[in-house]
Every structure is written in structure tokens, then in C-alpha cells.
PDB file of C-alpha atoms in Angstrom:
ATOM      1  CA  GLU U   1      13.987 -72.750 -33.178  1.00 55.00           C
ATOM      2  CA  THR U   2      12.268 -69.905 -31.368  1.00 68.00           C
ATOM      3  CA  GLY U   3      10.016 -70.382 -28.419  1.00 89.00           C
ATOM      4  CA  VAL U   4       6.689 -68.784 -27.732  1.00 94.00           C
ATOM      5  CA  THR U   5       6.881 -65.016 -27.334  1.00 95.00           C
ATOM      6  CA  GLN U   6       4.248 -62.569 -26.035  1.00 97.00           C
ATOM      7  CA  SER U   7       3.920 -58.859 -25.984  1.00 97.00           C
ATOM      8  CA  PRO U   8       3.710 -56.654 -24.158  1.00 97.00           C
ATOM      9  CA  THR U   9       5.184 -57.977 -20.962  1.00 96.00           C
ATOM     10  CA  HIS U  10       3.170 -55.705 -18.690  1.00 96.00           C
ATOM     11  CA  LEU U  11       0.171 -53.458 -19.297  1.00 96.00           C
ATOM     12  CA  ILE U  12      -1.940 -51.139 -17.146  1.00 98.00           C
ATOM     13  CA  LYS U  13      -5.374 -50.203 -18.203  1.00 98.00           C
ATOM     14  CA  THR U  14      -8.482 -48.622 -16.637  1.00 98.00           C
ATOM     15  CA  ARG U  15     -11.878 -50.202 -16.216  1.00 98.00           C
ATOM     16  CA  GLY U  16     -13.935 -50.086 -19.407  1.00 98.00           C
ATOM     17  CA  GLN U  17     -10.984 -49.912 -21.722  1.00 98.00           C
ATOM     18  CA  GLN U  18     -10.065 -52.466 -24.399  1.00 98.00           C
ATOM     19  CA  VAL U  19      -6.730 -54.392 -24.673  1.00 98.00           C
ATOM     20  CA  THR U  20      -5.002 -56.514 -27.276  1.00 98.00           C
ATOM     21  CA  LEU U  21      -2.343 -58.988 -26.331  1.00 98.00           C
ATOM     22  CA  ARG U  22      -0.176 -60.687 -28.876  1.00 98.00           C
ATOM     23  CA  CYS U  23       1.522 -64.118 -29.207  1.00 97.00           C
ATOM     24  CA  SER U  24       3.946 -65.757 -31.599  1.00 95.00           C
ATOM     25  CA  SER U  25       3.773 -69.525 -31.492  1.00 91.00           C
ATOM     26  CA  GLN U  26       6.747 -71.897 -31.460  1.00 88.00           C
ATOM     27  CA  SER U  27       8.068 -72.728 -34.894  1.00 85.00           C
ATOM     28  CA  GLY U  28       6.190 -75.665 -36.425  1.00 84.00           C
ATOM     29  CA  HIS U  29       3.118 -75.357 -34.051  1.00 88.00           C
ATOM     30  CA  ASN U  30      -0.297 -74.728 -35.637  1.00 89.00           C
ATOM     31  CA  THR U  31      -2.388 -74.278 -32.610  1.00 92.00           C
ATOM     32  CA  VAL U  32      -2.483 -71.522 -30.029  1.00 94.00           C
ATOM     33  CA  SER U  33      -4.291 -71.534 -26.658  1.00 94.00           C
ATOM     34  CA  TRP U  34      -4.805 -68.668 -24.294  1.00 97.00           C
ATOM     35  CA  TYR U  35      -5.096 -69.022 -20.524  1.00 97.00           C
ATOM     36  CA  GLN U  36      -5.815 -66.521 -17.737  1.00 98.00           C
ATOM     37  CA  GLN U  37      -3.915 -67.033 -14.463  1.00 97.00           C
ATOM     38  CA  ALA U  38      -5.098 -65.053 -11.419  1.00 94.00           C
ATOM     39  CA  LEU U  39      -2.662 -64.531  -8.621  1.00 89.00           C
ATOM     40  CA  GLY U  40      -2.212 -67.747  -6.559  1.00 85.00           C
ATOM     41  CA  GLN U  41      -4.243 -69.789  -8.996  1.00 90.00           C
ATOM     42  CA  GLY U  42      -3.546 -72.262 -11.753  1.00 94.00           C
ATOM     43  CA  PRO U  43      -4.152 -71.121 -15.403  1.00 96.00           C
ATOM     44  CA  GLN U  44      -7.661 -71.229 -16.683  1.00 96.00           C
ATOM     45  CA  PHE U  45      -8.384 -71.948 -20.361  1.00 95.00           C
ATOM     46  CA  ILE U  46      -9.911 -69.129 -22.328  1.00 97.00           C
ATOM     47  CA  PHE U  47      -9.963 -70.526 -25.887  1.00 95.00           C
ATOM     48  CA  GLN U  48      -7.895 -72.259 -28.514  1.00 93.00           C
ATOM     49  CA  TYR U  49      -7.321 -71.401 -32.246  1.00 93.00           C
ATOM     50  CA  TYR U  50      -6.464 -73.768 -34.985  1.00 90.00           C
ATOM     51  CA  ARG U  51      -6.360 -72.931 -38.673  1.00 88.00           C
ATOM     52  CA  GLU U  52      -7.590 -69.379 -37.820  1.00 91.00           C
ATOM     53  CA  GLU U  53     -10.779 -70.711 -36.210  1.00 93.00           C
ATOM     54  CA  GLU U  54     -11.774 -70.969 -32.609  1.00 93.00           C
ATOM     55  CA  ASN U  55     -11.390 -74.660 -31.723  1.00 89.00           C
ATOM     56  CA  GLY U  56     -12.677 -74.681 -28.155  1.00 89.00           C
ATOM     57  CA  ARG U  57     -13.652 -72.171 -25.518  1.00 93.00           C
ATOM     58  CA  GLY U  58     -13.613 -72.097 -21.716  1.00 93.00           C
ATOM     59  CA  ASN U  59     -16.068 -70.343 -19.353  1.00 94.00           C
ATOM     60  CA  PHE U  60     -15.255 -66.825 -20.409  1.00 97.00           C
ATOM     61  CA  PRO U  61     -17.759 -64.173 -21.648  1.00 97.00           C
ATOM     62  CA  PRO U  62     -17.865 -62.948 -25.300  1.00 97.00           C
ATOM     63  CA  ARG U  63     -15.907 -59.797 -24.470  1.00 98.00           C
ATOM     64  CA  PHE U  64     -12.954 -62.099 -24.639  1.00 98.00           C
ATOM     65  CA  SER U  65     -12.182 -62.694 -28.306  1.00 97.00           C
ATOM     66  CA  GLY U  66      -9.274 -63.793 -30.442  1.00 97.00           C
ATOM     67  CA  LEU U  67      -7.684 -64.075 -33.765  1.00 96.00           C
ATOM     68  CA  GLN U  68      -5.202 -66.421 -35.347  1.00 95.00           C
ATOM     69  CA  PHE U  69      -3.223 -65.323 -38.398  1.00 94.00           C
ATOM     70  CA  PRO U  70      -1.894 -67.425 -41.328  1.00 92.00           C
ATOM     71  CA  ASN U  71       1.560 -67.549 -39.672  1.00 89.00           C
ATOM     72  CA  TYR U  72      -0.077 -69.086 -36.631  1.00 90.00           C
ATOM     73  CA  SER U  73       0.475 -66.057 -34.417  1.00 93.00           C
ATOM     74  CA  SER U  74      -2.444 -64.906 -32.325  1.00 96.00           C
ATOM     75  CA  GLU U  75      -4.157 -62.050 -30.569  1.00 97.00           C
ATOM     76  CA  LEU U  76      -6.301 -62.008 -27.399  1.00 98.00           C
ATOM     77  CA  ASN U  77      -8.811 -59.031 -27.255  1.00 98.00           C
ATOM     78  CA  VAL U  78     -10.619 -58.072 -24.164  1.00 98.00           C
ATOM     79  CA  ASN U  79     -13.347 -55.429 -24.287  1.00 97.00           C
ATOM     80  CA  ALA U  80     -14.967 -53.462 -21.464  1.00 98.00           C
ATOM     81  CA  LEU U  81     -12.164 -54.405 -18.992  1.00 98.00           C
ATOM     82  CA  GLU U  82     -13.158 -55.192 -15.437  1.00 98.00           C
ATOM     83  CA  LEU U  83     -11.092 -55.137 -12.289  1.00 97.00           C
ATOM     84  CA  ASP U  84     -11.260 -58.915 -12.082  1.00 96.00           C
ATOM     85  CA  ASP U  85      -9.556 -59.112 -15.500  1.00 98.00           C
ATOM     86  CA  SER U  86      -6.256 -58.299 -13.789  1.00 97.00           C
ATOM     87  CA  ALA U  87      -4.172 -61.397 -14.249  1.00 97.00           C
ATOM     88  CA  LEU U  88      -1.267 -62.964 -16.105  1.00 97.00           C
ATOM     89  CA  TYR U  89      -2.395 -63.939 -19.567  1.00 98.00           C
ATOM     90  CA  LEU U  90      -0.522 -66.927 -20.994  1.00 98.00           C
ATOM     91  CA  CYS U  91      -0.285 -68.061 -24.535  1.00 97.00           C
ATOM     92  CA  ALA U  92       0.683 -71.712 -25.338  1.00 95.00           C
ATOM     93  CA  SER U  93       1.443 -73.281 -28.681  1.00 93.00           C
ATOM     94  CA  SER U  94       1.214 -76.949 -29.648  1.00 88.00           C
ATOM     95  CA  LEU U  95       0.185 -79.208 -32.474  1.00 81.00           C
ATOM     96  CA  VAL U  96      -3.566 -79.690 -32.469  1.00 68.00           C
ATOM     97  CA  GLN U  97      -3.299 -83.421 -32.015  1.00 65.00           C
ATOM     98  CA  THR U  98      -1.057 -83.159 -28.953  1.00 70.00           C
ATOM     99  CA  VAL U  99      -2.701 -80.644 -26.674  1.00 77.00           C
ATOM    100  CA  GLU U 100      -1.130 -82.457 -23.763  1.00 76.00           C
ATOM    101  CA  THR U 101       2.217 -81.024 -24.876  1.00 81.00           C
ATOM    102  CA  GLN U 102       1.951 -77.274 -24.827  1.00 88.00           C
ATOM    103  CA  TYR U 103       4.737 -74.812 -24.630  1.00 91.00           C
ATOM    104  CA  PHE U 104       3.970 -71.616 -22.816  1.00 94.00           C
ATOM    105  CA  GLY U 105       5.114 -68.120 -23.314  1.00 95.00           C
ATOM    106  CA  PRO U 106       6.277 -65.852 -20.482  1.00 95.00           C
ATOM    107  CA  GLY U 107       2.893 -64.198 -20.247  1.00 97.00           C
ATOM    108  CA  THR U 108       1.524 -60.612 -20.222  1.00 97.00           C
ATOM    109  CA  ARG U 109       0.792 -59.178 -16.850  1.00 97.00           C
ATOM    110  CA  LEU U 110      -2.410 -57.088 -17.056  1.00 97.00           C
ATOM    111  CA  LEU U 111      -3.385 -54.674 -14.300  1.00 97.00           C
ATOM    112  CA  VAL U 112      -6.811 -53.088 -14.528  1.00 98.00           C
ATOM    113  CA  LEU U 113      -7.348 -50.032 -12.253  1.00 97.00           C
TER     114      LEU U 113
ATOM    115  CA  THR A   1     -16.805 -81.244 -14.616  1.00 77.00           C
ATOM    116  CA  GLN A   2     -13.237 -82.292 -14.597  1.00 83.00           C
ATOM    117  CA  LEU A   3     -11.293 -80.872 -11.626  1.00 90.00           C
ATOM    118  CA  LEU A   4      -7.782 -81.361 -10.388  1.00 96.00           C
ATOM    119  CA  GLU A   5      -7.031 -80.668  -6.703  1.00 96.00           C
ATOM    120  CA  GLN A   6      -3.522 -80.210  -5.551  1.00 97.00           C
ATOM    121  CA  SER A   7      -2.180 -80.441  -2.034  1.00 96.00           C
ATOM    122  CA  PRO A   8      -0.583 -78.927  -0.178  1.00 97.00           C
ATOM    123  CA  GLN A   9      -1.165 -75.371  -1.437  1.00 96.00           C
ATOM    124  CA  PHE A  10       2.046 -74.113   0.284  1.00 97.00           C
ATOM    125  CA  LEU A  11       5.182 -75.932   1.325  1.00 97.00           C
ATOM    126  CA  SER A  12       8.125 -74.295   3.025  1.00 97.00           C
ATOM    127  CA  ILE A  13      11.099 -76.553   3.775  1.00 97.00           C
ATOM    128  CA  GLN A  14      14.810 -76.621   4.389  1.00 97.00           C
ATOM    129  CA  GLU A  15      17.428 -77.657   1.915  1.00 97.00           C
ATOM    130  CA  GLY A  16      17.989 -81.403   1.902  1.00 97.00           C
ATOM    131  CA  GLU A  17      14.478 -82.418   2.982  1.00 98.00           C
ATOM    132  CA  ASN A  18      12.191 -84.571   0.949  1.00 98.00           C
ATOM    133  CA  LEU A  19       8.639 -83.624  -0.070  1.00 98.00           C
ATOM    134  CA  THR A  20       5.634 -84.906  -1.974  1.00 98.00           C
ATOM    135  CA  VAL A  21       2.971 -83.021  -3.816  1.00 98.00           C
ATOM    136  CA  TYR A  22      -0.341 -84.616  -4.687  1.00 98.00           C
ATOM    137  CA  CYS A  23      -2.748 -84.156  -7.524  1.00 97.00           C
ATOM    138  CA  ASN A  24      -6.134 -85.736  -7.254  1.00 96.00           C
ATOM    139  CA  SER A  25      -9.367 -85.952  -9.311  1.00 95.00           C
ATOM    140  CA  SER A  26     -12.578 -87.875  -9.417  1.00 93.00           C
ATOM    141  CA  SER A  27     -12.187 -88.044 -13.208  1.00 93.00           C
ATOM    142  CA  VAL A  28     -10.032 -90.232 -15.293  1.00 93.00           C
ATOM    143  CA  PHE A  29      -7.415 -88.614 -17.385  1.00 92.00           C
ATOM    144  CA  SER A  30      -5.703 -90.014 -20.418  1.00 89.00           C
ATOM    145  CA  SER A  31      -2.494 -88.377 -19.217  1.00 90.00           C
ATOM    146  CA  LEU A  32      -1.374 -85.893 -16.626  1.00 94.00           C
ATOM    147  CA  GLN A  33       1.350 -83.322 -16.985  1.00 95.00           C
ATOM    148  CA  TRP A  34       3.454 -81.582 -14.302  1.00 97.00           C
ATOM    149  CA  TYR A  35       4.694 -78.054 -14.871  1.00 96.00           C
ATOM    150  CA  ARG A  36       6.975 -75.757 -12.889  1.00 96.00           C
ATOM    151  CA  GLN A  37       6.460 -71.972 -12.975  1.00 96.00           C
ATOM    152  CA  GLU A  38       8.788 -69.364 -11.637  1.00 93.00           C
ATOM    153  CA  PRO A  39       7.688 -65.795 -10.871  1.00 87.00           C
ATOM    154  CA  GLY A  40       7.199 -63.687 -14.013  1.00 84.00           C
ATOM    155  CA  GLU A  41       7.437 -66.672 -16.335  1.00 90.00           C
ATOM    156  CA  GLY A  42       5.154 -69.165 -17.998  1.00 93.00           C
ATOM    157  CA  PRO A  43       4.842 -72.759 -16.860  1.00 95.00           C
ATOM    158  CA  VAL A  44       7.536 -75.096 -18.122  1.00 94.00           C
ATOM    159  CA  LEU A  45       6.607 -78.782 -18.813  1.00 92.00           C
ATOM    160  CA  LEU A  46       8.491 -81.250 -16.555  1.00 95.00           C
ATOM    161  CA  VAL A  47       6.948 -84.519 -17.472  1.00 95.00           C
ATOM    162  CA  THR A  48       3.867 -86.289 -18.939  1.00 93.00           C
ATOM    163  CA  VAL A  49       2.646 -89.558 -17.434  1.00 94.00           C
ATOM    164  CA  VAL A  50       0.400 -91.667 -19.540  1.00 91.00           C
ATOM    165  CA  THR A  51       0.083 -95.269 -18.273  1.00 92.00           C
ATOM    166  CA  GLY A  52      -1.704 -96.087 -15.050  1.00 94.00           C
ATOM    167  CA  GLY A  53       0.931 -97.020 -12.418  1.00 95.00           C
ATOM    168  CA  GLU A  54       3.695 -95.298 -14.383  1.00 96.00           C
ATOM    169  CA  VAL A  55       6.686 -93.946 -12.568  1.00 97.00           C
ATOM    170  CA  LYS A  56       9.004 -91.435 -14.210  1.00 97.00           C
ATOM    171  CA  LYS A  57      12.179 -89.983 -12.740  1.00 97.00           C
ATOM    172  CA  LEU A  58      13.895 -86.683 -13.605  1.00 95.00           C
ATOM    173  CA  LYS A  59      17.018 -86.366 -11.589  1.00 96.00           C
ATOM    174  CA  ARG A  60      15.764 -85.798  -7.998  1.00 97.00           C
ATOM    175  CA  LEU A  61      12.093 -85.612  -9.047  1.00 97.00           C
ATOM    176  CA  THR A  62       9.910 -88.763  -9.193  1.00 98.00           C
ATOM    177  CA  PHE A  63       6.493 -88.596 -10.815  1.00 98.00           C
ATOM    178  CA  GLN A  64       3.840 -91.305 -10.356  1.00 97.00           C
ATOM    179  CA  PHE A  65       0.521 -91.812 -12.132  1.00 97.00           C
ATOM    180  CA  GLY A  66      -2.224 -93.622 -10.194  1.00 96.00           C
ATOM    181  CA  ASP A  67      -3.396 -97.049 -11.315  1.00 95.00           C
ATOM    182  CA  ALA A  68      -6.855 -95.680 -12.066  1.00 95.00           C
ATOM    183  CA  ARG A  69      -5.395 -92.588 -13.814  1.00 94.00           C
ATOM    184  CA  LYS A  70      -7.228 -90.238 -11.470  1.00 95.00           C
ATOM    185  CA  ASP A  71      -4.281 -89.084  -9.438  1.00 95.00           C
ATOM    186  CA  SER A  72      -0.568 -88.316  -9.563  1.00 97.00           C
ATOM    187  CA  SER A  73       2.211 -87.391  -7.229  1.00 98.00           C
ATOM    188  CA  LEU A  74       5.512 -85.578  -7.443  1.00 98.00           C
ATOM    189  CA  HIS A  75       8.245 -86.484  -5.047  1.00 98.00           C
ATOM    190  CA  ILE A  76      11.393 -84.341  -4.634  1.00 98.00           C
ATOM    191  CA  THR A  77      14.398 -85.931  -2.876  1.00 98.00           C
ATOM    192  CA  ALA A  78      16.948 -83.652  -1.124  1.00 98.00           C
ATOM    193  CA  ALA A  79      15.258 -80.453  -2.203  1.00 97.00           C
ATOM    194  CA  GLN A  80      17.407 -77.497  -3.143  1.00 97.00           C
ATOM    195  CA  PRO A  81      16.768 -73.776  -3.262  1.00 96.00           C
ATOM    196  CA  GLY A  82      16.622 -74.024  -7.057  1.00 95.00           C
ATOM    197  CA  ASP A  83      13.484 -76.218  -6.752  1.00 96.00           C
ATOM    198  CA  THR A  84      11.616 -73.174  -5.423  1.00 96.00           C
ATOM    199  CA  GLY A  85       8.588 -72.400  -7.564  1.00 96.00           C
ATOM    200  CA  LEU A  86       4.963 -73.141  -8.316  1.00 97.00           C
ATOM    201  CA  TYR A  87       4.239 -76.725  -9.209  1.00 98.00           C
ATOM    202  CA  LEU A  88       1.177 -77.255 -11.360  1.00 97.00           C
ATOM    203  CA  CYS A  89      -0.446 -80.502 -12.463  1.00 97.00           C
ATOM    204  CA  ALA A  90      -2.683 -80.495 -15.601  1.00 96.00           C
ATOM    205  CA  GLY A  91      -4.709 -82.860 -17.745  1.00 93.00           C
ATOM    206  CA  ALA A  92      -6.426 -82.567 -21.070  1.00 88.00           C
ATOM    207  CA  ASN A  93     -10.161 -81.828 -21.076  1.00 85.00           C
ATOM    208  CA  GLN A  94     -12.544 -84.411 -22.550  1.00 83.00           C
ATOM    209  CA  ALA A  95     -12.738 -82.451 -25.826  1.00 81.00           C
ATOM    210  CA  GLY A  96      -8.996 -82.636 -26.077  1.00 79.00           C
ATOM    211  CA  THR A  97      -8.792 -78.906 -26.742  1.00 81.00           C
ATOM    212  CA  ALA A  98      -7.425 -77.598 -23.447  1.00 87.00           C
ATOM    213  CA  LEU A  99      -5.473 -78.313 -20.305  1.00 91.00           C
ATOM    214  CA  ILE A 100      -7.185 -78.302 -16.977  1.00 94.00           C
ATOM    215  CA  PHE A 101      -4.839 -77.106 -14.275  1.00 96.00           C
ATOM    216  CA  GLY A 102      -4.836 -77.560 -10.486  1.00 96.00           C
ATOM    217  CA  LYS A 103      -4.378 -74.530  -8.344  1.00 95.00           C
ATOM    218  CA  GLY A 104      -0.762 -75.364  -7.817  1.00 96.00           C
ATOM    219  CA  THR A 105       1.608 -75.950  -4.893  1.00 97.00           C
ATOM    220  CA  THR A 106       3.934 -73.124  -4.021  1.00 96.00           C
ATOM    221  CA  LEU A 107       7.300 -74.562  -2.815  1.00 97.00           C
ATOM    222  CA  SER A 108       9.870 -72.551  -1.032  1.00 97.00           C
ATOM    223  CA  VAL A 109      13.222 -74.222  -0.199  1.00 97.00           C
ATOM    224  CA  SER A 110      15.592 -72.282   2.066  1.00 97.00           C
ATOM    225  CA  SER A 111      19.308 -72.925   2.565  1.00 94.00           C
TER     226      SER A 111
END
């Protein structure tokens, strides 16, 4: 059984660019959630995907968008990057009915210059 | 708005000391989770507490859920350097679609 994997591990972008982060969910999990963790803070919920549809969204602007594929893997896209988007982006997988039990990937560290 | 407040924010202790981390809210949660996160890695689930007043033990770690299900604590006995990390409490939002996290407690245990 493989755990949650994310790519890339690190990324450097400049302000205004676009970025795509990828996540493969744990085997058997049908739900993927994305979180943003700024330095020294707890993770903040961006959105959740279930059956390829957005199933909940946190307080993030529309330039944060996502996709889920039939194999339950997911992408997080961020357009028009801002300096404040620099953070660790975490993907978590779970079963939709057990959001309390989420398994996190190692994250992608994004730095926006 | 559901919020979880953790205290203290930072804790630096010597090996062998005991410590307690607190997680408080004005909202009722159906359950609370505790995670541990090491630098460069994602949070790892330690425990889920579900019943008000519940106490769970994981080796030297003791977790308690408040009777009103609004707060929780994590107590570590005889801390070791390997306990160093960021401890996060979390609970499901009302829609059941996401976890709400506290800001975390950064623990440093020196030998």
C-alpha cells in the first residue's frame, strides 16, 4: 500500500507566474484535500475533491483551482502568483465519509520571488 | 467561525521533563485529532479523540478530550529528543469537508 505522494518537492516561481502541483492519493482513498501551510502556522484548507468534483472550499480566491482524475490523483493550480503564496502545500487523502482521518503527503515547498 | 487555539506556541525543555500542550475552542467538535509534523514533512496523525472526557494513551503521550468536546490536551511524560516537532490539533468543520487546524506548538527537547 503506497502512501500519499506529491511532486515536485520544491519549486521557485516569480510573481505573476502560474504553478501546478500534483498529488497521488493513498490506495483506496477517493477524496483529496489541499492545504496551504505558511511558515509557523497550521495548515489552512484550500479545497476538497471527491468524484472529480469540488466538494468544499476554504477562504481562497478563484485563482486557486484544482482537478481530480478518475484514478483519484489531483492537481492544484495557482494562477497569477503572489509573494504571499509562498508556503508548504499539503495534499491529504481520505475516504469522503471519514474526513477526520486524513493522511498527508510530504508537501511541496513553493517559493514566490 | 470554528477556531482552535493552541498553547503554548513554543516549548523548549530538557530531556526527561514532562509537558502539556492545550487546544481550546468555543465551538463543539465531534472529534479532535492530534498530529505531529517534522520539518520538511507532512503532518502524521497521532490520535483521534471522539467521546467527551475520553483519555487515550500512546506510549508516553496521553491525550484527553474535554467533557464538553471543546478542548483537548496532550501530555508527554519524560520527553525525549525524538519528540521534537510541531504538534497540531485539528477538528472537522461543520460541513464535514475539511480539517480546521490550530497554529501548532513547536516542541524542542534537548539532551
